[in-house]
Amino acid sequence: MLNRISRRTFLSGSAATIGLGLIPQSLASQKRPRLPIPRLIDGRQGEPVNLTIKNGHWSFMPGVNTATFGFSQEYLGPTIRTRRNSELNLSYHNTLNEDVSVHGHGLHVPGAVDGGPQLEIQPNEYWKPTLSIVQPAATCWYHSHTHGHTGRQVYHGLAGMMIIDDDDSDEMDLPDRYGVDDLPIIIQDKSFDKKGKLIYSLYEAGEDGWYGDTAIINGAINPIAKVPAGKVRLRLLNGANARFYIITFSDNREFYKIATDGGLLEKPVPLKSMEMSPGERCEIIVDLSDGKEADLLTLFEDVFDEEGEGIATTLQNIFKKDTSSNQNHSLKLVVDKSLNANLAPLPERMVSIARPKPKEINRTREFILNMDHETSHTDHSHAHHAMDMTINGAAMDMNVINERVDIGVWERWRIRSNQGAHPFHIHGCSFLIENMEGDTTTADQAGWKDTVVLDDDDWSELIVRFDHIADDSFPYMYHCHILEHEDRGMMGQFTVT
Ligand code: C2O
Ligand code: CU
Ligand code: CU
């Protein structure tokens, strides 16, 4: 999958820059911050999880404060831990001056508690959904899904991680000590003005969406984490608005991918680099028993486009150059021998994934993603408005149900991108990628997913089944997870009954 050279047809207006070395020199020389670890809230016994949606102030760089949003914290939200076959009792209190919807991305829950744009929490109001967690162990997340404002609200901090455990995952000897050898890693990018304040504009975003010029991990630039000299699990979430990342280690060390969006893979897959699109999660295991420090790089994908070379060659070139620039996009893992290490070998088999037989697949639907320039050229000052972002020719309309799906039956969804690369996401389910342009799915993509990448002029077929109700009042969404594409209409609604 990682052999494409250039994925995008359009260059983003705001960020047609190579994603390396953009942090001012003064910052690069400063001491690297500790990786912030969001507080863990244990909701496994059904304890109420109270989250206040609030205004905050956050220092992405030392000495500079900028206005942010957060869930009960200044920026981002706590990690919520829940468990298969338990109830998760959430309570959101909106203390902002604007409406907010909060969606549980990756959760298999009915439309009425899914937190789509129909479920807006008004200022000073509460929303208290109870979620029955029935799905296998996975790394999910929660984030703003407010109609037309998702991009801005997520960018300013309305996102957090959610961890689902189950008996199977407990039995495996995987690193699972939160904040010690099991780390939440939320990867984003931001742009700052000269004073260090966050910059965001939906209308000035380029056609590829809003790109920041600085990589941010859990709200910090170039952080360092102390970890035991053993196996370390990283729960990676691409929580960026629009950017695709290449994830790799600066010493090119091998790591194991153990989970996709919807849970564990059948077996660990060894990799040296991988791509992550907005919305996606990957759990990886890296072995630090050699005691050496490891630099996890979160590289902006544009660098590969600009150099016009295959990824392997480009990486080699990057490593040969002065690596100080790479450190602007890294999480340094430093071994602390005083911490108890998990040295257990990785399980050879983790879970089994039951695929439906071809004859069990009931029907096929097609979704065509379009970015159209042709429609209205009358007002050039608003060229960005003139671009239509549609699925099957229609932009998101809260009053229109685009698809009606029967509950509990397998379907094939054929997704196609006419222009540009898009991470296509479906609510209320996990799906399997059946093929990508007719090619069989690679081992590292062969698990449960809820987001699939369509490259420019590319198609993919998914196998999907919905087991929960989403009626006309609380339909599910499918959409592009580039948040500026979503906010501009590349989204549709569907019911499951
Ligand atoms: Cu993470 Cu509808 O989104
Ligand atoms: Cu979602
Ligand atoms: Cu898109």
Coordinates of C-alpha atoms and ligand atoms in Angstrom, one line a residue:
M1 CA 0.0 0.0 0.0
L2 CA 2.9 2.4 0.7
N3 CA 4.2 2.5 -2.8
R4 CA 2.4 5.4 -4.2
I5 CA 4.4 8.5 -4.9
S6 CA 1.9 11.3 -5.2
R7 CA -1.6 11.0 -3.9
R8 CA -3.1 14.4 -4.3
T9 CA -4.2 16.2 -7.3
F10 CA -4.4 19.5 -5.7
L11 CA -1.9 21.4 -3.6
S12 CA -3.3 22.9 -0.5
G13 CA -3.3 26.7 -0.6
S14 CA -2.4 27.3 3.0
A15 CA 0.2 24.6 3.4
A16 CA 2.1 23.9 0.2
T17 CA 5.1 23.5 2.3
I18 CA 7.3 20.5 3.1
G19 CA 6.4 19.3 6.5
L20 CA 9.8 19.3 8.1
G21 CA 11.7 21.8 10.0
L22 CA 9.0 24.4 10.4
I23 CA 9.5 25.1 14.1
P24 CA 11.5 28.3 14.8
Q25 CA 15.1 27.7 15.7
S26 CA 14.6 29.1 19.2
L27 CA 12.1 26.4 19.9
A28 CA 14.1 23.6 18.4
S29 CA 16.9 24.2 20.9
Q30 CA 14.6 24.3 23.9
K31 CA 14.2 21.4 26.2
R32 CA 11.7 18.9 24.9
P33 CA 8.5 18.6 27.0
R34 CA 7.3 15.4 28.6
L35 CA 4.5 13.7 26.7
P36 CA 1.3 14.8 28.3
I37 CA -0.8 11.7 29.2
P38 CA -4.5 12.5 29.4
R39 CA -6.1 11.6 32.7
L40 CA -7.8 8.1 32.6
I41 CA -11.4 7.9 33.6
D42 CA -12.5 4.3 34.4
G43 CA -16.1 3.8 33.3
R44 CA -15.9 0.0 33.3
Q45 CA -18.3 -0.5 36.2
G46 CA -20.9 1.9 34.9
E47 CA -19.6 4.8 37.0
P48 CA -20.8 8.1 35.6
V49 CA -18.2 9.7 33.3
N50 CA -18.8 13.5 33.6
L51 CA -17.3 15.7 31.0
T52 CA -17.5 19.4 30.9
I53 CA -17.1 20.9 27.4
K54 CA -15.2 24.1 28.2
N55 CA -13.0 27.0 27.1
G56 CA -9.4 26.5 27.9
H57 CA -5.9 27.9 27.5
W58 CA -3.0 25.7 26.4
S59 CA 0.7 26.2 25.9
F60 CA 1.7 24.2 22.8
M61 CA 5.0 25.9 23.2
P62 CA 6.6 27.2 26.4
G63 CA 5.6 30.7 27.4
V64 CA 2.8 31.1 24.9
N65 CA -0.9 30.7 25.7
T66 CA -3.6 30.2 23.2
A67 CA -7.4 29.8 23.5
T68 CA -8.5 26.2 23.2
F69 CA -11.4 24.0 24.0
G70 CA -11.3 20.8 26.1
F71 CA -13.4 18.2 27.8
S72 CA -12.8 18.8 31.5
Q73 CA -9.3 19.9 30.7
E74 CA -7.7 22.7 28.9
Y75 CA -7.0 21.0 25.7
L76 CA -8.4 17.6 24.4
G77 CA -10.2 15.3 26.9
P78 CA -9.4 12.5 29.3
T79 CA -9.1 8.9 28.1
I80 CA -12.3 7.0 28.8
R81 CA -11.9 3.3 29.6
T82 CA -14.8 1.0 29.1
R83 CA -15.4 -2.7 28.6
R84 CA -17.3 -5.1 26.4
N85 CA -20.7 -6.1 27.9
S86 CA -20.8 -3.1 30.2
E87 CA -22.7 0.2 30.2
L88 CA -20.9 3.4 29.7
N89 CA -22.7 6.3 31.4
L90 CA -21.6 9.6 29.9
S91 CA -22.6 13.0 30.9
Y92 CA -21.6 16.0 28.8
H93 CA -22.1 19.5 30.1
N94 CA -21.7 22.2 27.4
T95 CA -20.3 25.4 29.0
L96 CA -19.3 27.0 25.7
N97 CA -21.3 29.7 24.0
E98 CA -22.0 27.5 21.0
D99 CA -23.7 24.3 20.2
V100 CA -21.7 21.1 20.3
S101 CA -22.4 17.5 19.3
V102 CA -20.1 14.8 20.6
H103 CA -19.8 11.6 18.6
G104 CA -18.3 8.3 19.7
H105 CA -16.1 7.4 16.7
G106 CA -15.9 3.6 16.2
L107 CA -18.6 2.7 18.7
H108 CA -21.3 0.2 17.7
V109 CA -24.2 2.0 19.4
P110 CA -27.6 3.1 18.2
G111 CA -28.1 6.4 16.3
A112 CA -29.9 7.9 19.3
V113 CA -26.7 7.8 21.4
D114 CA -24.2 8.1 18.5
G115 CA -23.7 11.9 18.9
G116 CA -24.2 12.9 15.3
P117 CA -25.0 16.4 14.2
Q118 CA -28.7 16.0 15.1
L119 CA -27.8 15.6 18.7
E120 CA -26.6 19.2 19.5
I121 CA -26.0 20.1 23.1
Q122 CA -27.0 23.8 23.5
P123 CA -25.0 26.1 25.7
N124 CA -25.5 25.3 29.4
E125 CA -27.3 22.1 28.6
Y126 CA -26.4 18.5 29.4
W127 CA -26.5 15.4 27.3
K128 CA -26.4 12.1 29.2
P129 CA -26.3 9.1 26.9
T130 CA -26.0 5.5 28.2
L131 CA -24.0 3.3 25.8
S132 CA -24.2 -0.4 25.9
I133 CA -20.7 -1.6 24.8
V134 CA -21.1 -4.8 22.9
Q135 CA -18.0 -4.7 20.6
P136 CA -14.6 -6.2 21.0
A137 CA -11.6 -4.5 22.5
A138 CA -10.5 -1.5 20.5
T139 CA -9.1 2.0 20.5
C140 CA -11.9 4.5 19.7
W141 CA -12.3 8.2 20.2
Y142 CA -14.8 10.9 20.9
H143 CA -14.9 14.2 19.2
S144 CA -17.1 17.2 18.2
H145 CA -19.5 16.5 15.3
T146 CA -21.3 19.8 15.2
H147 CA -22.9 20.6 11.9
G148 CA -20.5 22.8 9.9
H149 CA -18.2 23.4 12.9
T150 CA -16.5 20.0 13.4
G151 CA -13.2 21.1 11.9
R152 CA -12.9 24.2 14.1
Q153 CA -14.0 22.6 17.3
V154 CA -11.8 19.5 16.9
Y155 CA -8.8 21.7 16.0
H156 CA -9.2 23.7 19.2
G157 CA -9.3 20.6 21.3
L158 CA -12.7 18.8 21.3
A159 CA -11.4 15.3 21.0
G160 CA -10.3 12.5 23.4
M161 CA -9.5 8.8 23.3
M162 CA -11.7 5.9 24.4
I163 CA -10.3 2.4 25.2
I164 CA -12.5 -0.7 25.1
D165 CA -11.2 -3.8 26.9
D166 CA -12.6 -7.3 26.8
D167 CA -11.8 -10.8 28.2
D168 CA -9.8 -11.8 25.1
S169 CA -7.5 -8.8 25.2
D170 CA -7.1 -9.2 29.0
E171 CA -5.9 -12.8 28.5
M172 CA -3.2 -11.8 26.1
D173 CA 0.0 -10.6 27.6
L174 CA -0.1 -7.3 25.8
P175 CA 1.3 -4.2 27.5
D176 CA -1.7 -2.6 29.2
R177 CA -0.5 -0.3 31.9
Y178 CA -1.9 3.0 30.9
G179 CA 0.6 5.8 30.8
V180 CA 3.5 3.3 31.5
D181 CA 3.7 0.8 28.7
D182 CA 0.3 1.5 27.1
L183 CA 0.4 5.1 25.8
P184 CA -2.4 7.1 24.1
I185 CA -0.8 9.0 21.2
I186 CA -3.0 11.7 19.6
I187 CA -1.3 13.0 16.5
Q188 CA -2.4 16.4 15.1
D189 CA -0.9 19.4 13.4
K190 CA -1.4 23.1 14.1
S191 CA -0.5 26.5 12.7
F192 CA 0.3 29.4 14.9
D193 CA 0.5 33.2 14.2
K194 CA 3.5 35.3 15.2
K195 CA 2.3 35.5 18.8
G196 CA 1.8 31.8 19.0
K197 CA -2.0 31.8 18.8
L198 CA -3.7 29.0 17.0
I199 CA -4.8 29.8 13.5
Y200 CA -7.8 28.2 11.8
S201 CA -10.1 29.1 9.0
L202 CA -12.5 26.8 7.3
Y203 CA -12.8 29.2 4.4
E204 CA -9.1 29.7 3.9
A205 CA -8.4 26.0 4.1
G206 CA -7.0 24.6 0.8
E207 CA -8.8 22.0 -1.2
D208 CA -7.2 19.2 0.8
G209 CA -8.4 20.7 4.1
W210 CA -6.7 22.6 6.9
Y211 CA -3.1 21.7 7.3
G212 CA -1.1 22.9 10.2
D213 CA 2.7 23.3 9.8
T214 CA 3.7 21.9 13.2
A215 CA 3.1 18.3 14.4
I216 CA 1.6 18.1 17.8
I217 CA 1.4 14.9 20.0
N218 CA -1.1 15.0 22.9
G219 CA -0.9 18.7 22.7
A220 CA 3.0 18.9 22.8
I221 CA 5.7 19.6 20.3
N222 CA 8.5 17.0 20.1
P223 CA 7.7 15.4 23.4
I224 CA 9.6 12.7 25.3
A225 CA 8.2 9.8 27.1
K226 CA 9.9 7.5 29.7
V227 CA 9.1 3.9 29.1
P228 CA 10.2 0.5 30.4
A229 CA 12.9 -1.5 28.7
G230 CA 10.5 -4.0 27.1
K231 CA 7.4 -4.0 24.9
V232 CA 5.6 -0.8 24.6
R233 CA 2.1 -0.4 23.1
L234 CA 1.3 2.9 21.4
R235 CA -2.4 3.6 20.7
L236 CA -2.0 5.9 17.7
L237 CA -4.9 8.2 16.7
N238 CA -4.6 10.5 13.7
G239 CA -6.7 13.3 15.2
A240 CA -5.6 15.8 12.6
N241 CA -8.1 17.8 10.6
A242 CA -6.8 16.8 7.3
R243 CA -3.3 15.5 7.2
F244 CA -2.1 12.0 6.4
Y245 CA 1.0 10.9 8.3
I246 CA 3.8 8.4 7.7
I247 CA 4.6 6.7 11.0
T248 CA 8.1 5.2 11.3
F249 CA 11.1 5.1 13.6
S250 CA 14.2 7.1 12.9
D251 CA 16.4 4.1 13.3
N252 CA 14.1 2.2 10.9
R253 CA 13.4 -0.4 13.6
E254 CA 10.6 -2.9 13.0
F255 CA 7.4 -2.6 15.0
Y256 CA 4.3 -4.7 15.1
K257 CA 0.8 -3.5 14.2
I258 CA -1.6 -5.3 16.5
A259 CA -4.9 -3.5 15.9
T260 CA -6.8 -1.5 13.3
D261 CA -9.7 0.9 14.0
G262 CA -12.1 -1.7 15.3
G263 CA -9.9 -4.0 17.3
L264 CA -7.1 -6.5 17.3
L265 CA -5.8 -8.1 14.1
E266 CA -5.7 -11.9 13.8
K267 CA -2.0 -11.7 14.2
P268 CA 0.6 -9.0 14.7
V269 CA 2.0 -7.6 11.4
P270 CA 5.6 -6.5 11.3
L271 CA 6.1 -3.1 9.6
K272 CA 8.8 -0.5 9.3
S273 CA 6.5 2.4 8.3
M274 CA 2.8 2.9 7.7
E275 CA 0.4 5.6 6.7
M276 CA -2.4 7.0 8.9
S277 CA -5.3 9.1 7.6
P278 CA -7.4 11.4 9.7
G279 CA -9.8 9.5 11.9
E280 CA -7.8 6.2 11.9
R281 CA -6.4 4.4 14.9
C282 CA -3.6 1.8 14.9
E283 CA -2.1 0.0 17.9
I284 CA 1.5 -0.8 17.6
I285 CA 4.0 -2.7 19.7
V286 CA 7.6 -1.6 19.8
D287 CA 10.3 -3.5 21.6
L288 CA 12.7 -1.4 23.6
S289 CA 14.4 -4.2 25.5
D290 CA 17.6 -3.2 23.7
G291 CA 17.6 -0.2 26.0
K292 CA 18.1 2.2 23.2
E293 CA 16.0 5.3 22.8
A294 CA 13.6 5.3 19.8
D295 CA 12.3 8.3 17.9
L296 CA 8.8 7.7 16.6
L297 CA 8.4 10.0 13.6
T298 CA 5.1 11.4 12.5
L299 CA 6.1 12.7 9.1
F300 CA 3.9 14.9 7.0
E301 CA 3.1 12.9 3.9
D302 CA 3.7 15.9 1.5
V303 CA 7.4 15.5 1.8
F304 CA 7.1 12.3 -0.1
D305 CA 5.0 13.9 -2.8
E306 CA 7.4 16.8 -3.2
E307 CA 10.5 14.6 -3.5
G308 CA 8.8 12.5 -6.1
E309 CA 10.3 9.3 -4.9
G310 CA 9.1 6.1 -3.4
I311 CA 8.7 6.1 0.3
A312 CA 11.6 3.8 1.1
T313 CA 14.1 6.0 -0.9
T314 CA 12.7 9.2 0.6
L315 CA 13.0 7.9 4.1
Q316 CA 16.6 6.9 3.5
N317 CA 17.4 10.4 2.2
I318 CA 15.7 11.9 5.2
F319 CA 17.7 9.8 7.6
K320 CA 20.9 10.7 5.8
K321 CA 20.3 14.4 6.2
D322 CA 20.6 16.3 9.4
T323 CA 18.1 14.6 11.6
S324 CA 17.4 17.7 13.7
S325 CA 14.6 18.6 11.4
N326 CA 12.9 15.2 11.9
Q327 CA 12.9 15.8 15.5
N328 CA 10.3 18.4 15.0
H329 CA 7.9 15.6 14.3
S330 CA 8.8 13.0 16.8
L331 CA 8.0 11.4 20.0
K332 CA 11.2 10.3 21.7
L333 CA 10.8 7.1 23.8
V334 CA 13.5 7.0 26.4
V335 CA 14.0 3.8 28.4
D336 CA 13.8 4.0 32.2
K337 CA 15.2 0.8 33.7
S338 CA 13.5 1.4 37.0
L339 CA 10.1 0.7 35.3
N340 CA 8.8 -2.9 35.2
A341 CA 9.1 -4.2 31.7
N342 CA 6.7 -6.4 29.8
L343 CA 9.0 -9.0 28.1
A344 CA 6.3 -11.5 27.1
P345 CA 6.5 -12.6 23.5
L346 CA 3.7 -11.3 21.3
P347 CA 0.9 -13.8 20.8
E348 CA 1.1 -15.5 17.4
R349 CA -2.7 -15.4 17.1
M350 CA -4.8 -12.8 18.7
V351 CA -8.4 -13.0 17.5
S352 CA -10.3 -14.6 14.7
I353 CA -12.3 -12.5 12.3
A354 CA -15.3 -14.2 10.8
R355 CA -15.8 -13.0 7.3
P356 CA -19.2 -13.6 5.6
K357 CA -19.4 -15.9 2.6
P358 CA -20.0 -14.2 -0.7
K359 CA -23.6 -15.5 -0.9
E360 CA -24.4 -13.9 2.5
I361 CA -23.8 -10.5 1.1
N362 CA -27.2 -9.0 0.4
R363 CA -26.7 -6.0 -1.8
T364 CA -24.2 -3.5 -3.1
R365 CA -24.3 0.3 -2.7
E366 CA -22.1 2.8 -4.5
F367 CA -20.7 6.0 -3.0
I368 CA -18.9 8.4 -5.3
L369 CA -16.9 11.2 -3.6
N370 CA -16.6 14.4 -5.6
M371 CA -14.8 17.7 -5.3
D372 CA -16.3 19.8 -8.0
H373 CA -14.9 23.1 -9.3
E374 CA -17.1 23.6 -12.2
T375 CA -20.3 24.8 -10.6
S376 CA -20.2 28.5 -9.9
H377 CA -17.4 30.7 -11.1
T378 CA -19.3 33.9 -10.8
D379 CA -17.8 35.1 -7.5
H380 CA -14.0 34.6 -7.5
S381 CA -13.5 36.0 -4.1
H382 CA -15.4 33.1 -2.8
A383 CA -13.8 30.4 -4.9
H384 CA -13.6 28.2 -1.8
H385 CA -17.3 28.3 -1.4
A386 CA -17.8 27.5 -5.0
M387 CA -16.2 24.1 -4.6
D388 CA -18.9 21.4 -4.1
M389 CA -18.0 18.6 -1.8
T390 CA -20.5 15.8 -2.4
I391 CA -21.2 12.1 -2.2
N392 CA -23.3 10.7 -5.0
G393 CA -23.8 14.2 -6.2
A394 CA -25.4 15.5 -3.0
A395 CA -24.0 17.7 -0.3
M396 CA -25.0 16.9 3.3
D397 CA -28.5 18.0 4.1
M398 CA -29.8 17.5 7.6
N399 CA -33.3 17.1 6.1
V400 CA -32.4 14.3 3.7
I401 CA -31.9 10.6 4.4
N402 CA -29.6 9.5 1.7
E403 CA -29.7 5.7 2.3
R404 CA -31.9 3.2 4.1
V405 CA -30.2 0.1 5.3
D406 CA -31.7 -3.1 6.8
I407 CA -30.5 -4.1 10.2
G408 CA -28.3 -7.2 10.6
V409 CA -27.5 -8.1 7.0
W410 CA -24.2 -7.9 5.2
E411 CA -23.8 -5.4 2.4
R412 CA -21.0 -4.5 0.1
W413 CA -20.2 -0.7 -0.1
R414 CA -18.3 0.3 -3.1
I415 CA -16.6 3.6 -2.5
R416 CA -14.9 5.7 -5.2
S417 CA -13.0 9.0 -5.2
N418 CA -13.3 11.0 -8.4
Q419 CA -10.7 13.6 -7.2
G420 CA -8.3 13.7 -4.3
A421 CA -7.6 11.4 -1.4
H422 CA -10.3 10.9 1.2
P423 CA -10.6 8.9 4.3
F424 CA -14.2 7.6 4.2
H425 CA -15.7 6.8 7.5
I426 CA -19.0 5.1 8.5
H427 CA -20.8 5.4 11.8
G428 CA -22.2 2.6 13.9
C429 CA -20.1 -0.2 12.6
S430 CA -16.8 -1.8 11.9
F431 CA -16.3 -3.0 8.4
L432 CA -13.8 -5.2 6.5
I433 CA -12.0 -3.9 3.4
E434 CA -12.7 -6.5 0.8
N435 CA -10.4 -5.1 -1.8
M436 CA -8.7 -2.0 -2.9
E437 CA -9.0 -1.4 -6.7
G438 CA -9.5 -5.2 -7.0
D439 CA -6.3 -6.0 -5.1
T440 CA -6.7 -8.1 -1.9
T441 CA -6.3 -6.3 1.3
T442 CA -2.8 -6.2 2.8
A443 CA -2.4 -8.0 6.2
D444 CA -2.1 -4.8 8.1
Q445 CA -5.5 -3.6 6.8
A446 CA -7.2 -6.9 7.1
G447 CA -8.8 -6.2 10.5
W448 CA -12.0 -4.3 11.5
K449 CA -12.0 -0.8 10.2
D450 CA -14.3 2.2 10.3
T451 CA -12.2 4.4 8.0
V452 CA -10.8 3.6 4.6
V453 CA -8.5 5.6 2.4
L454 CA -9.5 6.3 -1.2
D455 CA -6.7 7.7 -3.2
D456 CA -7.3 10.0 -6.2
D457 CA -9.3 8.1 -8.8
D458 CA -9.3 5.0 -6.6
W459 CA -12.0 2.7 -5.4
S460 CA -12.4 0.2 -2.7
E461 CA -15.1 -2.4 -1.6
L462 CA -16.1 -2.8 2.0
I463 CA -18.2 -5.5 3.7
V464 CA -20.4 -4.1 6.3
R465 CA -23.2 -5.0 8.6
F466 CA -25.2 -2.8 11.0
D467 CA -26.5 -4.3 14.2
H468 CA -28.1 -1.3 15.8
I469 CA -31.0 1.0 15.1
A470 CA -30.7 4.5 13.7
D471 CA -34.0 5.9 12.7
D472 CA -35.1 9.0 10.8
S473 CA -34.7 11.2 13.9
F474 CA -31.2 9.9 14.7
P475 CA -29.6 8.6 11.6
Y476 CA -26.0 7.6 11.2
M477 CA -23.5 9.5 9.0
Y478 CA -21.0 8.4 6.4
H479 CA -18.5 11.0 5.4
C480 CA -15.0 12.0 4.5
H481 CA -12.9 12.4 7.7
I482 CA -11.0 15.4 6.3
L483 CA -13.0 17.7 8.6
E484 CA -13.1 20.6 6.1
H485 CA -14.5 18.2 3.5
E486 CA -17.1 17.0 6.0
D487 CA -18.0 20.6 7.1
R488 CA -18.4 21.6 3.4
G489 CA -20.8 18.8 2.7
M490 CA -18.9 15.5 1.9
M491 CA -21.3 13.6 4.2
G492 CA -24.5 11.7 4.0
Q493 CA -27.2 10.3 6.4
F494 CA -28.5 6.8 6.6
T495 CA -31.0 4.9 8.7
V496 CA -30.8 1.4 9.9
T497 CA -34.1 -0.3 10.7
Ligands
C2O1 CU1 -14.9 10.7 13.6 CU2 -18.5 11.1 11.9 O1 -16.7 10.9 12.7
CU2 CU -17.7 8.1 13.6
CU3 CU -12.3 14.3 1.6

